[in-house]
Coordinates of C-alpha atoms and ligand atoms in Angstrom, one line a residue:
X1 CA -31.3 27.5 -142.6
X2 CA -33.8 28.9 -145.0
X3 CA -33.0 31.2 -148.1
X4 CA -34.2 34.8 -148.4
X5 CA -34.8 36.6 -151.7
X6 CA -35.7 40.2 -152.1
X7 CA -37.8 41.3 -155.1
X8 CA -37.2 45.1 -155.4
X9 CA -40.1 45.4 -157.7
X10 CA -43.3 43.4 -158.3
X11 CA -42.3 43.2 -162.0
X12 CA -39.7 40.7 -160.9
X13 CA -42.2 38.2 -159.5
X14 CA -42.6 36.2 -162.7
X15 CA -38.9 35.4 -162.7
X16 CA -38.9 33.8 -159.3
X17 CA -40.2 30.4 -158.0
X18 CA -42.8 31.2 -155.3
X19 CA -44.5 28.0 -154.4
X20 CA -43.7 26.6 -150.9
X21 CA -42.2 30.0 -149.9
X22 CA -43.4 32.6 -147.4
X23 CA -44.0 35.9 -149.2
X24 CA -43.7 39.0 -147.1
X25 CA -45.4 41.9 -149.0
X26 CA -44.0 45.3 -148.0
X27 CA -45.4 48.8 -148.8
X28 CA -44.1 50.9 -146.0
X29 CA -45.7 54.1 -147.3
X30 CA -48.4 53.2 -146.6
X31 CA -50.5 50.1 -147.5
X32 CA -48.9 47.4 -145.3
X33 CA -48.4 50.0 -142.5
X34 CA -52.1 50.8 -142.7
X35 CA -53.2 47.1 -142.9
X36 CA -51.1 46.2 -139.8
X37 CA -52.5 49.2 -137.9
X38 CA -56.1 48.3 -138.9
X39 CA -55.8 44.7 -137.7
X40 CA -54.1 45.9 -134.5
X41 CA -56.9 48.3 -134.0
X42 CA -59.5 45.5 -134.1
X43 CA -60.6 45.4 -137.7
X44 CA -62.2 42.0 -138.5
X45 CA -60.1 41.7 -141.7
X46 CA -58.8 43.6 -144.6
X47 CA -59.7 42.4 -148.1
X48 CA -57.3 43.7 -150.8
X49 CA -59.2 44.6 -154.0
X50 CA -57.9 45.8 -157.4
X51 CA -60.2 48.7 -158.1
X52 CA -62.9 51.1 -156.8
X53 CA -65.7 49.0 -158.4
X54 CA -64.8 45.9 -156.3
X55 CA -64.7 48.1 -153.2
X56 CA -68.1 49.6 -154.0
X57 CA -69.6 46.1 -154.5
X58 CA -68.4 45.1 -151.0
X59 CA -70.0 48.0 -149.3
X60 CA -73.3 46.1 -149.7
X61 CA -71.7 43.4 -147.6
X62 CA -70.8 45.8 -144.8
X63 CA -67.3 46.7 -145.8
X64 CA -65.7 50.1 -145.3
X65 CA -64.1 51.2 -148.6
X66 CA -60.5 52.4 -148.2
X67 CA -57.8 53.4 -150.6
X68 CA -55.8 55.9 -152.6
X69 CA -54.5 56.6 -156.0
X70 CA -51.2 58.4 -156.2
X71 CA -51.4 59.0 -152.5
X72 CA -54.8 60.8 -152.5
X73 CA -58.0 59.4 -151.0
X74 CA -60.3 58.0 -153.7
X75 CA -63.6 59.9 -154.3
X76 CA -66.6 58.4 -152.6
X77 CA -64.6 56.1 -150.3
X78 CA -65.1 55.9 -146.6
X79 CA -61.4 56.5 -146.0
X80 CA -58.1 56.9 -147.7
X81 CA -54.9 54.9 -146.9
X82 CA -53.7 56.6 -143.8
X83 CA -53.0 54.5 -140.7
X84 CA -54.5 57.3 -138.6
X85 CA -57.9 56.7 -140.2
X86 CA -57.8 53.2 -138.6
X87 CA -57.4 54.5 -135.0
X88 CA -59.8 55.7 -132.3
X89 CA -62.2 52.8 -132.8
X90 CA -63.0 53.7 -136.4
X91 CA -62.4 50.2 -137.7
X92 CA -63.2 48.1 -134.6
X93 CA -65.0 44.9 -135.7
X94 CA -65.3 46.3 -139.2
X95 CA -64.3 44.7 -142.6
X96 CA -62.1 46.9 -144.9
X97 CA -62.0 46.7 -148.7
X98 CA -58.6 48.3 -149.5
X99 CA -57.2 49.3 -152.9
X100 CA -54.0 51.2 -153.3
X101 CA -51.7 52.2 -156.1
X102 CA -49.2 49.5 -155.5
X103 CA -49.3 47.5 -152.3
X104 CA -52.7 45.8 -152.5
X105 CA -51.9 44.4 -156.0
X106 CA -48.9 42.6 -154.5
X107 CA -51.1 40.5 -152.3
X108 CA -53.2 39.4 -155.2
X109 CA -50.1 38.7 -157.3
X110 CA -48.5 36.6 -154.4
X111 CA -51.7 34.6 -154.2
X112 CA -51.8 33.9 -157.9
X113 CA -48.1 32.9 -157.8
X114 CA -48.9 30.2 -155.3
X115 CA -47.2 31.5 -152.1
X116 CA -47.2 29.1 -149.2
X117 CA -47.9 32.0 -146.8
X118 CA -48.5 35.7 -147.4
X119 CA -47.6 38.2 -144.6
X120 CA -48.0 42.0 -144.4
X121 CA -44.6 43.4 -143.5
X122 CA -44.1 46.8 -141.9
X123 CA -41.5 48.4 -139.6
X124 CA -44.5 48.6 -137.1
X125 CA -44.6 44.9 -136.6
X126 CA -41.1 44.0 -137.5
X127 CA -40.2 42.0 -134.3
X128 CA -43.4 40.0 -134.4
X129 CA -42.8 39.1 -138.1
X130 CA -39.2 38.1 -137.4
X131 CA -40.3 35.9 -134.6
X132 CA -43.0 34.3 -136.7
X133 CA -40.6 33.5 -139.5
X134 CA -38.1 32.0 -137.1
X135 CA -40.8 29.8 -135.7
X136 CA -42.2 28.8 -139.1
X137 CA -38.9 28.2 -141.1
X138 CA -39.3 28.1 -144.9
X139 CA -37.6 29.9 -147.8
X140 CA -38.8 33.5 -148.0
X141 CA -39.4 36.2 -150.6
X142 CA -39.7 39.8 -149.5
X143 CA -41.9 41.4 -152.2
X144 CA -41.4 45.2 -152.3
X145 CA -44.4 47.1 -153.7
X146 CA -42.2 50.0 -155.0
X147 CA -44.0 52.6 -157.1
X148 CA -45.6 51.5 -160.3
X149 CA -43.1 48.7 -160.8
X150 CA -40.2 51.1 -160.0
X151 CA -37.9 50.4 -157.0
X152 CA -38.3 52.6 -153.9
X153 CA -36.1 53.2 -151.0
X154 CA -38.4 52.6 -148.0
X155 CA -39.5 49.1 -149.1
X156 CA -35.9 48.2 -150.0
X157 CA -34.8 49.5 -146.6
X158 CA -37.4 47.3 -144.8
X159 CA -36.3 44.3 -146.9
X160 CA -32.7 44.9 -145.9
X161 CA -33.5 45.1 -142.2
X162 CA -35.7 42.0 -142.2
X163 CA -33.1 40.1 -144.1
X164 CA -30.3 41.2 -141.7
X165 CA -32.4 40.4 -138.7
X166 CA -33.1 36.8 -139.9
X167 CA -29.4 36.2 -140.8
X168 CA -28.3 37.6 -137.5
X169 CA -30.8 35.1 -135.8
X170 CA -28.8 32.3 -137.5
X171 CA -31.9 30.9 -139.2
X172 CA -31.4 32.2 -142.7
X173 CA -28.9 33.0 -145.4
X174 CA -29.0 34.5 -148.8
X175 CA -27.2 34.4 -152.2
X176 CA -29.7 36.7 -153.8
X177 CA -28.3 40.0 -155.1
X178 CA -31.6 41.8 -154.4
X179 CA -31.3 40.8 -150.7
X180 CA -27.6 41.8 -150.7
X181 CA -28.4 45.2 -152.3
X182 CA -31.2 45.7 -149.7
X183 CA -28.8 45.1 -146.9
X184 CA -26.3 47.6 -148.4
X185 CA -29.1 50.2 -148.4
X186 CA -29.6 49.3 -144.7
X187 CA -26.0 50.1 -144.1
X188 CA -26.1 53.3 -146.0
X189 CA -29.2 54.5 -144.2
X190 CA -27.6 54.4 -140.8
X191 CA -29.7 54.8 -137.7
X192 CA -32.0 57.7 -138.7
X193 CA -34.3 56.2 -141.3
X194 CA -36.5 59.3 -141.5
X195 CA -33.5 61.5 -142.4
X196 CA -32.3 59.0 -145.0
X197 CA -35.7 58.6 -146.6
X198 CA -36.3 62.4 -147.0
X199 CA -34.8 62.1 -150.4
X200 CA -37.1 59.2 -151.5
X201 CA -39.7 59.8 -154.2
X202 CA -42.8 58.7 -152.2
X203 CA -41.7 60.6 -149.1
X204 CA -41.6 63.7 -151.3
X205 CA -44.9 62.8 -152.9
X206 CA -46.7 62.3 -149.6
X207 CA -45.2 65.5 -148.2
X208 CA -46.8 67.5 -150.9
X209 CA -50.1 65.8 -149.9
X210 CA -49.5 66.9 -146.3
X211 CA -49.1 63.3 -145.1
X212 CA -45.9 64.1 -143.1
X213 CA -47.4 62.5 -139.9
X214 CA -48.0 59.3 -141.8
X215 CA -44.4 59.0 -142.7
X216 CA -43.2 59.6 -139.1
X217 CA -45.7 56.9 -137.9
X218 CA -44.9 54.3 -140.6
X219 CA -41.2 54.4 -139.7
X220 CA -41.7 53.5 -136.1
X221 CA -40.2 50.0 -135.3
X222 CA -42.0 47.2 -133.5
X223 CA -44.7 49.2 -131.8
X224 CA -47.3 46.6 -132.9
X225 CA -47.0 43.0 -131.7
X226 CA -49.4 41.4 -134.2
X227 CA -48.5 39.3 -137.2
X228 CA -50.8 39.9 -140.2
X229 CA -51.2 37.4 -142.9
X230 CA -53.6 36.0 -145.6
X231 CA -56.2 33.5 -144.6
X232 CA -59.2 32.6 -146.8
X233 CA -58.3 35.4 -149.2
X234 CA -58.4 38.2 -146.5
X235 CA -55.7 39.6 -144.2
X236 CA -56.2 38.8 -140.6
X237 CA -54.3 38.5 -137.3
X238 CA -52.1 35.4 -137.3
X239 CA -52.3 33.9 -133.8
Ligands
MLT301 C1 -49.0 52.3 -152.4 O1 -49.9 51.4 -152.7 O2 -48.0 52.5 -153.1 C2 -49.2 53.2 -151.2 O3 -50.1 52.6 -150.4 C3 -49.5 54.6 -151.7 C4 -50.0 55.5 -150.6 O4 -50.6 55.0 -149.6 O5 -49.7 56.7 -150.7

């Protein structure tokens, strides 16, 4: 049996031991949903960068620049952070340099903290991620991207569902209050996640930016069968 911890905010990372643990970074709306979609759509890899300058430098190496701040596409970038911008062959065989308000920073933080493995978690590839973790048993940390170090509902909901799925598979257990709280949110959400999340801050924020279709898409469960993780400092399909 392995242990699961849930960090409801990246600000909690310094207070947890990370070495030798799998870290599942989750930013449902929308960074990890977009990353998983891009890899599933044939992107060569996604490199998470901290700012626009890093993304601009990588354009010279053939990268597409992608990203948002406060949900809006960054000026001068090839694309924003919508999963729909990764479809219809737009990223096939392409390298993406992605920077977002919260999610991409978590990948860099998990690397610096010495994680054993770093995965991109999303509802879209939930089953594939659960199966991978079952087949690669080790203590896990679910790192919720939240919003500017504040807790958010959608990442917490994912963390509760992933935790519950691993416990129900008889491979994991938890004594972590963050994980227990996340599972309580899962219980409160019921079966209609979209209805439950209408009150969430980022759902409201993205609605004002007319990204409603992104929210509907990012809440779909297990429509993508790839596992996405960090290898040689970029996010790729784990075979
Ligand atoms: C984030 O980093 O919090 C999200 O990716 C923001 C967004 O895409 O709207």
